[in-house]
Every structure is written in C-alpha cells, then in structure tokens.
Short mmCIF file of C-alpha atoms and ligand atoms in Angstrom, two decimals:
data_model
loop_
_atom_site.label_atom_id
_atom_site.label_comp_id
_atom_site.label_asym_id
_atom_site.label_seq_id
_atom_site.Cartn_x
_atom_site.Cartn_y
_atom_site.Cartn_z
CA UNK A 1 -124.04 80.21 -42.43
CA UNK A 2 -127.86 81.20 -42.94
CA UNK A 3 -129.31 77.64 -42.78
CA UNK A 4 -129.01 74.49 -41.11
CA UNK A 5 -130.49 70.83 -40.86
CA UNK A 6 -131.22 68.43 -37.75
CA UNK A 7 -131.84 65.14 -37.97
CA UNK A 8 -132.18 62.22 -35.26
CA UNK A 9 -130.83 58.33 -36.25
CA UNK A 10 -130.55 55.18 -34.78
CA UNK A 11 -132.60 53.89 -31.75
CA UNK A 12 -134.77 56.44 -30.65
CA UNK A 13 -134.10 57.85 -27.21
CA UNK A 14 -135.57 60.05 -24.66
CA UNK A 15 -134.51 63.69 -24.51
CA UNK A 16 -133.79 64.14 -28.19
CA UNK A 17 -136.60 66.00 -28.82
CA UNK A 18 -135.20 68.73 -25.91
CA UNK A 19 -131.90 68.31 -28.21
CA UNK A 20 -134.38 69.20 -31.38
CA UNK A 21 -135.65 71.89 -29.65
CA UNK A 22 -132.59 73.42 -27.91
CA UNK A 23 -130.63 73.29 -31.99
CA UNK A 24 -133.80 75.52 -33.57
CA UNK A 25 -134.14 78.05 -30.65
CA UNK A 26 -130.75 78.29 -30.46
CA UNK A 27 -130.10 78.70 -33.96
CA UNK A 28 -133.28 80.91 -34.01
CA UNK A 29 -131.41 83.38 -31.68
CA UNK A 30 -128.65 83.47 -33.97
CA UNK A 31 -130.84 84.66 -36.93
CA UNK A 32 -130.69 80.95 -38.43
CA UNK A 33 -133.61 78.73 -40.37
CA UNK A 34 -133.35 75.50 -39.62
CA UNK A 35 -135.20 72.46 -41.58
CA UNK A 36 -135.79 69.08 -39.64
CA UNK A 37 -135.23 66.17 -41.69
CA UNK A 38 -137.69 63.35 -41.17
CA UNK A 39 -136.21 59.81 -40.40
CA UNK A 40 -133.08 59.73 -40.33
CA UNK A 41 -130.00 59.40 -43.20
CA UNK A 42 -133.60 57.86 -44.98
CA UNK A 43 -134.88 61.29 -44.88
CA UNK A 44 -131.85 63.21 -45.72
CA UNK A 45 -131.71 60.91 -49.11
CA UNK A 46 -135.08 60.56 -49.81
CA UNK A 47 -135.35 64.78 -49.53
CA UNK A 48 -138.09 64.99 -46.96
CA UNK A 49 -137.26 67.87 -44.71
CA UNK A 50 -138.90 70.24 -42.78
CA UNK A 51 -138.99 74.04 -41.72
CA UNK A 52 -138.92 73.97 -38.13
CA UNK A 53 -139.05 77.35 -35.94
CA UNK A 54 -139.65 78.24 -32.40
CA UNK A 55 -143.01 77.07 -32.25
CA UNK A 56 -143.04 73.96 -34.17
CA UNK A 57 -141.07 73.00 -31.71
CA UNK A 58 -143.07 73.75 -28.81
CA UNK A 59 -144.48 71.55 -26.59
CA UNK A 60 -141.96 68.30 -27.07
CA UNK A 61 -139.77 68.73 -24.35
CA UNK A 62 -141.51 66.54 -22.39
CA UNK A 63 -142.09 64.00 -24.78
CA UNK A 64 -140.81 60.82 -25.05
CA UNK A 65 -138.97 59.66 -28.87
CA UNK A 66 -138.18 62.14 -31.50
CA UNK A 67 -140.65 64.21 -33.34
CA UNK A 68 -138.72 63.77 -36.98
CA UNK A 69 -138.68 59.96 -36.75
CA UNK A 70 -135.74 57.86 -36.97
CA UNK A 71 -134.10 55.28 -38.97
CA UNK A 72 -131.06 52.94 -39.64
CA UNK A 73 -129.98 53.34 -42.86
CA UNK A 74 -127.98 50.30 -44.85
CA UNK A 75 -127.76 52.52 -48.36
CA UNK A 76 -125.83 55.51 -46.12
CA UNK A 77 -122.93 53.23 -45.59
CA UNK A 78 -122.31 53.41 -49.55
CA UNK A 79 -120.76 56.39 -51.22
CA UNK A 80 -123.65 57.06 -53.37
CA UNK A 81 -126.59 57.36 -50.91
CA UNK A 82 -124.18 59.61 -49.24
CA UNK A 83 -123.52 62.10 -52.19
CA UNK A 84 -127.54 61.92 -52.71
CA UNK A 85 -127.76 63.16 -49.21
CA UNK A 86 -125.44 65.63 -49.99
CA UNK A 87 -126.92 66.59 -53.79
CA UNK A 88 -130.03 67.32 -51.11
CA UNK A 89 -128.57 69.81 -48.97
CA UNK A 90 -127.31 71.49 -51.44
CA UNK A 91 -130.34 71.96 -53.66
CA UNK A 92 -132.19 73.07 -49.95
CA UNK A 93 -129.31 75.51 -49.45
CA UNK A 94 -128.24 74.16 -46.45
CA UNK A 95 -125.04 75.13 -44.67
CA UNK A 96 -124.46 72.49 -42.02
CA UNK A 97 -126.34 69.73 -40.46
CA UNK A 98 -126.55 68.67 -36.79
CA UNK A 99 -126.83 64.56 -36.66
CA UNK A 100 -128.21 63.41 -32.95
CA UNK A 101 -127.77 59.65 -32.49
CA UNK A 102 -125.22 56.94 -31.60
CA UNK A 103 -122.12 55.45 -32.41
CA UNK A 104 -123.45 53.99 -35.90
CA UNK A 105 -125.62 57.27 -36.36
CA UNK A 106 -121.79 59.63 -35.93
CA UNK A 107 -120.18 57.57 -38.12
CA UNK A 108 -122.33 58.65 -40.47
CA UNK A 109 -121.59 62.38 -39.64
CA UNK A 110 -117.94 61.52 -40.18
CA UNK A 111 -118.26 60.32 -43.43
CA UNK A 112 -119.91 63.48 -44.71
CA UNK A 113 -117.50 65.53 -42.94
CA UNK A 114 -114.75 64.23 -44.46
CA UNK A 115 -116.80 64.81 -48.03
CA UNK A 116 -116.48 68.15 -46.69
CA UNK A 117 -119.34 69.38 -45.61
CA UNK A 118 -119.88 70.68 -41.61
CA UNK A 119 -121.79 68.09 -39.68
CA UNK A 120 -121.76 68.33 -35.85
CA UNK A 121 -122.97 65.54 -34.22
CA UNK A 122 -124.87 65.12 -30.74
CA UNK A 123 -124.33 62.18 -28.10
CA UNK A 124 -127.87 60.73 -28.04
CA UNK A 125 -128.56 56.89 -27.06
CA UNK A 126 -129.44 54.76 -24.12
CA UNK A 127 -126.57 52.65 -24.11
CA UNK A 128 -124.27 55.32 -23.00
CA UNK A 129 -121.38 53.38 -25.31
CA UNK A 130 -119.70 56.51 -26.76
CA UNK A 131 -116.27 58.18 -26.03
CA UNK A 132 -116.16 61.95 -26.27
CA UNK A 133 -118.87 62.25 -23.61
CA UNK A 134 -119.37 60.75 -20.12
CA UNK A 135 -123.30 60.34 -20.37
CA UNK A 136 -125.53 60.31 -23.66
CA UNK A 137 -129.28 61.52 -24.01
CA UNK A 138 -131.62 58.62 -23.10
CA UNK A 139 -129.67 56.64 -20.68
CA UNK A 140 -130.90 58.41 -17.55
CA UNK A 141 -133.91 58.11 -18.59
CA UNK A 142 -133.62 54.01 -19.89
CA UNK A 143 -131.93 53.80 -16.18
CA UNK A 144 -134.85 54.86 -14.45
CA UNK A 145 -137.14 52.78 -16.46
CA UNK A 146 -135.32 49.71 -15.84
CA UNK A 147 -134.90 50.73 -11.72
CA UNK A 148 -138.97 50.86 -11.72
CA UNK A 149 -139.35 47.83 -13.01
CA UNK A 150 -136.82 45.98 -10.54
CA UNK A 151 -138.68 47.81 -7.73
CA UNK A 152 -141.94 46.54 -8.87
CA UNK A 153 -140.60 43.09 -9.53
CA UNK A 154 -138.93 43.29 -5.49
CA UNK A 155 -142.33 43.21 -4.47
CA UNK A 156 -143.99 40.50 -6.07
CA UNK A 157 -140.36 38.59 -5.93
CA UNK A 158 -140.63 39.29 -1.86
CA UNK A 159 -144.20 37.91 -1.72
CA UNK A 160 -143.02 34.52 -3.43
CA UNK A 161 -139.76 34.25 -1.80
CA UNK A 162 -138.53 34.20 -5.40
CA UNK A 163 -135.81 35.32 -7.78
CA UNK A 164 -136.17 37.19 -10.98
CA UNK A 165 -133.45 37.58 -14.04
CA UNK A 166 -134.69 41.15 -15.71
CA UNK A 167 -132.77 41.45 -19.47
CA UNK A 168 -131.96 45.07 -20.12
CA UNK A 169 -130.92 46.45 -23.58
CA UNK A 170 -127.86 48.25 -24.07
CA UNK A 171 -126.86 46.25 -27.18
CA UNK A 172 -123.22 45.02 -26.15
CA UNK A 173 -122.76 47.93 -23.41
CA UNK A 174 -123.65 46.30 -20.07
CA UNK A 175 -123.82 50.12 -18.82
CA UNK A 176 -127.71 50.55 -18.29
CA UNK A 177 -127.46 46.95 -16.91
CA UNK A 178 -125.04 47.90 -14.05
CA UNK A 179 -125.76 51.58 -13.05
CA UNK A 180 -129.61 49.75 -12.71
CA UNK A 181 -128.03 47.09 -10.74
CA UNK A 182 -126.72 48.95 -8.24
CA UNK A 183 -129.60 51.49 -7.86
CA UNK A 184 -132.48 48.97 -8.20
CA UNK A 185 -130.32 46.84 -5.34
CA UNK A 186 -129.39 43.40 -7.80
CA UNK A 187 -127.57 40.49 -6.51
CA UNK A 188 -125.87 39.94 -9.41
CA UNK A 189 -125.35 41.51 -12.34
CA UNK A 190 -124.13 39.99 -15.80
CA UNK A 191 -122.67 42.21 -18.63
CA UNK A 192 -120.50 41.64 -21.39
CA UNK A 193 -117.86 43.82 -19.77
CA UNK A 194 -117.93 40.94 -17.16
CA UNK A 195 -120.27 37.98 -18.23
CA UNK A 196 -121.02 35.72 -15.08
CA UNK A 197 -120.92 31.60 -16.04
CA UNK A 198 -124.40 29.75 -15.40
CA UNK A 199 -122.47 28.23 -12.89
CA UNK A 200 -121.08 31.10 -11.10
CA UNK A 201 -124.67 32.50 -10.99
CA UNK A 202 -125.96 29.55 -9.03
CA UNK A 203 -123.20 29.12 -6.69
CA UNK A 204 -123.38 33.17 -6.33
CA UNK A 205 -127.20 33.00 -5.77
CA UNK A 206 -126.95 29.69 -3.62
CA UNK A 207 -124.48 31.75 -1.78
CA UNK A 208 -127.38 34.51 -1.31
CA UNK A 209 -129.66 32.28 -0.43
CA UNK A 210 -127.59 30.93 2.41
CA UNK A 211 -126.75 34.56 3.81
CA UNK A 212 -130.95 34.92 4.68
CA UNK A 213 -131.83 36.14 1.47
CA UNK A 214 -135.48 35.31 0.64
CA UNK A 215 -135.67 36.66 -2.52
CA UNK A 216 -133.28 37.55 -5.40
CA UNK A 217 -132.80 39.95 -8.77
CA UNK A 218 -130.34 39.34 -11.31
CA UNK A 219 -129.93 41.90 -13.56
CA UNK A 220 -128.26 40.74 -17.14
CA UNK A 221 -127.87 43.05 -20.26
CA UNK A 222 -128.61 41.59 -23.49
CA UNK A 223 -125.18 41.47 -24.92
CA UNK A 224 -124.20 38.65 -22.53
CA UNK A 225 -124.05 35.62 -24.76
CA UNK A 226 -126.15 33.62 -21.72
CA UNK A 227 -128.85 35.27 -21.69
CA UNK A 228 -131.87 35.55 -19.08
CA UNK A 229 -134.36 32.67 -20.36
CA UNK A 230 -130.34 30.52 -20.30
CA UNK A 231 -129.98 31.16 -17.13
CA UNK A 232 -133.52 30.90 -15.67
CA UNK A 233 -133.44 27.37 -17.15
CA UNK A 234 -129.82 26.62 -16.50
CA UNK A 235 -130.85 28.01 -11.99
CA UNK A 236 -134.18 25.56 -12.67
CA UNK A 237 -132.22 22.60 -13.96
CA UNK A 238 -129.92 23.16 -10.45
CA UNK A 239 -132.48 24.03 -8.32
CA UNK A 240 -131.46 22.53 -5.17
CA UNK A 241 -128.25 24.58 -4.91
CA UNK A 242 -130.09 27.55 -5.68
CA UNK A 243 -132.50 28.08 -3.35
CA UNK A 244 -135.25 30.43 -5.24
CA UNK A 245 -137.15 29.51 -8.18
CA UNK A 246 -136.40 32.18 -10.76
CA UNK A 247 -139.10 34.17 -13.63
CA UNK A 248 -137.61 35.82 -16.43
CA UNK A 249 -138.99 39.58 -17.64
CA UNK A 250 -137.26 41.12 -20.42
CA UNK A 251 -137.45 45.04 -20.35
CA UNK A 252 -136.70 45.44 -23.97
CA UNK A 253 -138.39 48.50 -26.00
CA UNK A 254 -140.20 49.30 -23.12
CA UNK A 255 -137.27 51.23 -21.92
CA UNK A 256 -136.77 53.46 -24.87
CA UNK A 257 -140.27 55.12 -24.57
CA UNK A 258 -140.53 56.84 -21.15
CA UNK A 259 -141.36 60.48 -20.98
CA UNK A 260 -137.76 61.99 -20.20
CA UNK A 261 -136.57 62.20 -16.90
CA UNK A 262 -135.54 65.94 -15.91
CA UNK A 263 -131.63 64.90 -16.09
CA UNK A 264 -131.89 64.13 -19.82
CA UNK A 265 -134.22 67.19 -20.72
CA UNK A 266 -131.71 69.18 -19.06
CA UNK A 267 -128.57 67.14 -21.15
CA UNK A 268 -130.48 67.53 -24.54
CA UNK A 269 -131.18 70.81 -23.93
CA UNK A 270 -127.47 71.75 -23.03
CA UNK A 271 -126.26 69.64 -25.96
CA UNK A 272 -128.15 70.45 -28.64
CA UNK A 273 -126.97 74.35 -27.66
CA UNK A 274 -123.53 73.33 -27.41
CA UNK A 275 -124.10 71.91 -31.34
CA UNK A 276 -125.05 75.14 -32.68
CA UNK A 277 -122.04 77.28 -31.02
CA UNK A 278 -119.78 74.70 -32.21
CA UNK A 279 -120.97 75.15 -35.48
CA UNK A 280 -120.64 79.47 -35.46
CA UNK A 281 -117.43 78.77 -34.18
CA UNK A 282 -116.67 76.81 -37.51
CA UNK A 283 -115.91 73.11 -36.17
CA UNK A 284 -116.94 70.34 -38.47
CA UNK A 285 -116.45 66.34 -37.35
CA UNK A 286 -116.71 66.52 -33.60
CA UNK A 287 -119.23 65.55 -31.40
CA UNK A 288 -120.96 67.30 -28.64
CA UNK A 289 -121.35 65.65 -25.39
CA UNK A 290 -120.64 66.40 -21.38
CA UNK A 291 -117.63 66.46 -20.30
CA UNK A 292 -117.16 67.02 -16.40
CA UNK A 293 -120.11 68.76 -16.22
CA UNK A 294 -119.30 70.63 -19.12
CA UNK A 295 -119.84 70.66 -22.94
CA UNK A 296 -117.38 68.73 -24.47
CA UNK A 297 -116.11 68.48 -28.56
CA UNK A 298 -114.70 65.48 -29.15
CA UNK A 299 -113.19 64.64 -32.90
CA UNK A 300 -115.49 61.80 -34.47
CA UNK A 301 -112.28 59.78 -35.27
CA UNK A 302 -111.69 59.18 -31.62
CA UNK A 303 -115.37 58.04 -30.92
CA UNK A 304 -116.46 56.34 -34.05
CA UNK A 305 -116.51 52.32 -33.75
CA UNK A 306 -114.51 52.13 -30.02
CA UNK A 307 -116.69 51.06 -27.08
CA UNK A 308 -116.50 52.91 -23.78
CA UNK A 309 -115.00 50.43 -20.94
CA UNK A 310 -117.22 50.83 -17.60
CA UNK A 311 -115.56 51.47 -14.25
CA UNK A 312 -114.34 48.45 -12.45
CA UNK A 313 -115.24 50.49 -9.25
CA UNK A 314 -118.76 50.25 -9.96
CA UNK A 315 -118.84 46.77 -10.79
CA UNK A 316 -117.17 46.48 -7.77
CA UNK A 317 -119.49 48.44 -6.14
CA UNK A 318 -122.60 46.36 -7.18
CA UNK A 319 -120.93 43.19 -5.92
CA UNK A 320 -120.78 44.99 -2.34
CA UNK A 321 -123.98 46.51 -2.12
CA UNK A 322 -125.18 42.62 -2.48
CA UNK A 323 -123.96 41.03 0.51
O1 LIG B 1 -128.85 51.44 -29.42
C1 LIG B 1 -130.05 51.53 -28.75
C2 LIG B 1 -130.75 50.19 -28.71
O2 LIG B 1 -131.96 50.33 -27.99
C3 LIG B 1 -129.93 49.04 -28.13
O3 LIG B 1 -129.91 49.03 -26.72
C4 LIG B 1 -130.62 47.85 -28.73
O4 LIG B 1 -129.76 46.73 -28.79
C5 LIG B 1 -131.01 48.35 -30.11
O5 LIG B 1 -131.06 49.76 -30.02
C6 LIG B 1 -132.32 47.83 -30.62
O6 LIG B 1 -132.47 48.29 -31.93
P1 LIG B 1 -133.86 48.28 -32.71
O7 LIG B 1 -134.74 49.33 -32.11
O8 LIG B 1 -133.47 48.59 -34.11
O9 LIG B 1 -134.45 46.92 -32.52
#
C-alpha cells in the first residue's frame, strides 16, 4: 500500500476534520500519500481529489465541518456511479480509501468493499445511531450545542414563568434529544424510541406545574411524528390544564456547526488513527469506532441499515431528574 484516499459524506459533523487530520499524519508516519477527495461519493465520481500532507492539514483541528466538503449522493446507490468511483481510484493509483460519515455514508463503503477494493470506514455523525461504536464524531459536540441553548432558554423561560418545546435533530435517533435532556435538566423528553402523546405531555406538564414548577422545557427530537410546533399548539389549545404558556425554538443546523468540543477532537483524532492501522493490518469492510474506551472494528454488515436502541436507564433517568 503506497497511497490512500479520505473522504467525508453525509451530514457534516464536528471533529471530522481532527479525523482528516489524524488519517494523513498518520499515514504520513507510515511513509503513505494520501489524496483528500472533495465532497463526498460526488467527488470520488466526479474525480476531484486532492494531495493532502502534514501541513495542508494544519490548523483544522479546531474547526468546525469538514475541510473536503460533503455530500449525499443518489447516483452512488447504483452500480455504475460506483464502478466510476472505482475506474477513479484506480487511474489515481490509489490503494485504499478511508470513508468518514454515517450509517448511509458506510453503506457506501460496504458496497465497494464487497467490489473488492479496501475501504475502512470511520464512525462520524451527530446522531450517534450506529452499531460498532458506542459514540460517533459530532454528537458530543451537537450535545453541547443543544445543552447551551436549553440553558439560555431556562433563563428567559424563568423570567416569564413559561415553558419552551426545543426540536433537536438526530433524524429518527432520539439520542442527542435525551443525553441533552437530562444534562440541560428537561421535564420531558419525546423521542421516537419513546414518543410521548399530546395528551400525556399536558397531563405530564400539568403535573409539573402542580409540583411548584414555574417554568418548563420539553425537549423533543425531530423524528417524533408530533412534533414541537404540534405540541405547542396542541399545550395552547389545553391551556388550563397546563399551567405555562409554551414557545417553540427549533435547534436545527445550528447544531451541526459548533467549533468541536475537546471530547470529539480527541475521538476523531483517535479514530481516524485507528483507520489507518486497520488498514496496514489488511482489514477491508469494518468500521472504526470506540469501543469501551477503546478502538473498536466492527464488520459493516453488522452496522449498515440497523439503528442503535438507547438505554432504558437513561430514559429512566431523565424522567427522575424531573420531579
Ligand atoms: O444525520 C445528521 C443529520 O444532521 C440529521 O440529524 C438530520 O436529520 C439530517 O442530517 C439533516 O440532513 P441535511 O443536512 O441533508 O438537511
């Protein structure tokens, strides 16, 4: 192996550019040249790659994103964008690539590894969905984004002696959702894991508001199918048993473009190491992620298109912490 490829797919998220830069030192130190391929599968088809050493990669650790751009890609689901892709590396004289993304993006690594060529892939998203690793790159990150703004909401929520329903992303993962829950200090949270009914929220909050509280924050992920502007209207419509009058702020985007938090520099950085040994030890179809504080490989098959459950304790958990 003399030279490999990175690229970064799917929704961008913070701490892949520490995985970027962890793969080309790391592959540096091994005597490797490494090319970065610009957006995504997009890139890889469309040929536009990049020679990337130790110093272009300076300077991005602490930056939010991912410096080669990202895409989704509809035309790499199809057989012949993916023999394109692969007409590409060959004619670049490329060994292996490294694929750092989500459970759509490793898919895609699985499909080339199985057209046999050595693809690694690297747990990278914010909805911390994917088996094989027990946190991805991003979601610490998306979790502390999502915690400031339910402290900052507290405030002005205190001052009104009202309640607020904050939307989180996570697409149908109400992970973020939960583990911001608990640490922002939520009454209720509402995931697709375990959707609360409109009416369950009222009685719940109604509930809340008969305990003393004065103010209230529901936290909801955005794969519930009633979502925060439902049940903002739904609480308005029964006002009376609720008690607070509720405003609606969805986090969105917002939480996908925070500078990296120290926990997911440190994950990229371990990651995107881990990527490169697997590939000098000759793996091909596994993906790297953390494992008990360790660096996992976990074979694609057995993460590609399941959803990671979260832990009943910590739902449990958030419904304590609330009383
Ligand atoms: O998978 C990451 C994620 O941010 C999800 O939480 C969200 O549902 C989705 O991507 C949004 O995708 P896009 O950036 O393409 O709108």
């Amino acid at each position: 192996m003399k030279q490999i490829a990175v690229l970064t797919s799917g929704g961008d998220a913070p701490g892949m550019n520490a995985a970027i830069r962890a793969i080309v030192r790391r592959a540096v130190s091994e005597g490797l040249r490494v090319l970065g391929v610009q957006n995504g599968y997009a890139g890889l088809m469309a040929n536009t790659m990049i020679p990337l050493g130790s110093r272009e990669v300076s300077g991005i650790l602490q930056r939010g994103g991912t410096m080669l751009g990202s895409a989704r890609s509809e035309e790499f689901k199809f057989v012949e964008g993916r023999q394109r892709a692969l007409a590409n590396l060959a004619e670049r004289g490329v060994d292996a690539l490294v694929v750092i993304g989500g459970n759509g993006s490793q898919t895609g690594s699985l499909a080339l590894a199985e057209m046999g060529f050595p693809v690694v892939g690297v747990a990278s998203t914010i909805d911390n969905d994917l088996l094989g690793t027990d946190v991805t790159i991003g979601t610490d990150s998306a979790i502390n984004v999502a915690v400031e703004a339910i402290d900052r909401l507290k405030v002005t929520a205190e001052s009104h002696g009202r309640g607020f329903v904050v939307e989180t992303m996570g697409r149908d993962s109400g992970y973020v959702a939960l583990m911001a829950g608990i640490a922002g200090g939520a009454e209720l949270v509402s995931i697709p894991e375990q959707e609360l009914s409109p009416e369950q929220i009222v009685a719940d909050l109604g509930a809340a508001f008969e305990r003393g509280k004065r103010h209230a924050l529901v936290v909801v992920a955005e794969g519930v199918r009633c979502r925060a502007t439902d049940i903002a209207s739904y609480c308005e419509q029964h006002h009376s048993q609720v008690g607070f009058s509720l405003r609606v702020t969805i986090l969105g985007h917002v939480q996908r473009g925070s500078v990296p938090t120290a926990a997911d520099r440190l994950l990229g950085s371990r990651l995107g190491s881990g990527a490169i040994d697997a590939l000098l030890a000759g793996r091909s179809g596994v993906l790297v992620g953390l494992t008990n504080d360790a660096v996992s490989l976990t074979d694609i098959h057995e993460v590609g298109g399941k959803k990671k459950q979260v832990d009943a304790g910590l739902l449990s958990l958030a419904r304590t912490m609330a009383l």
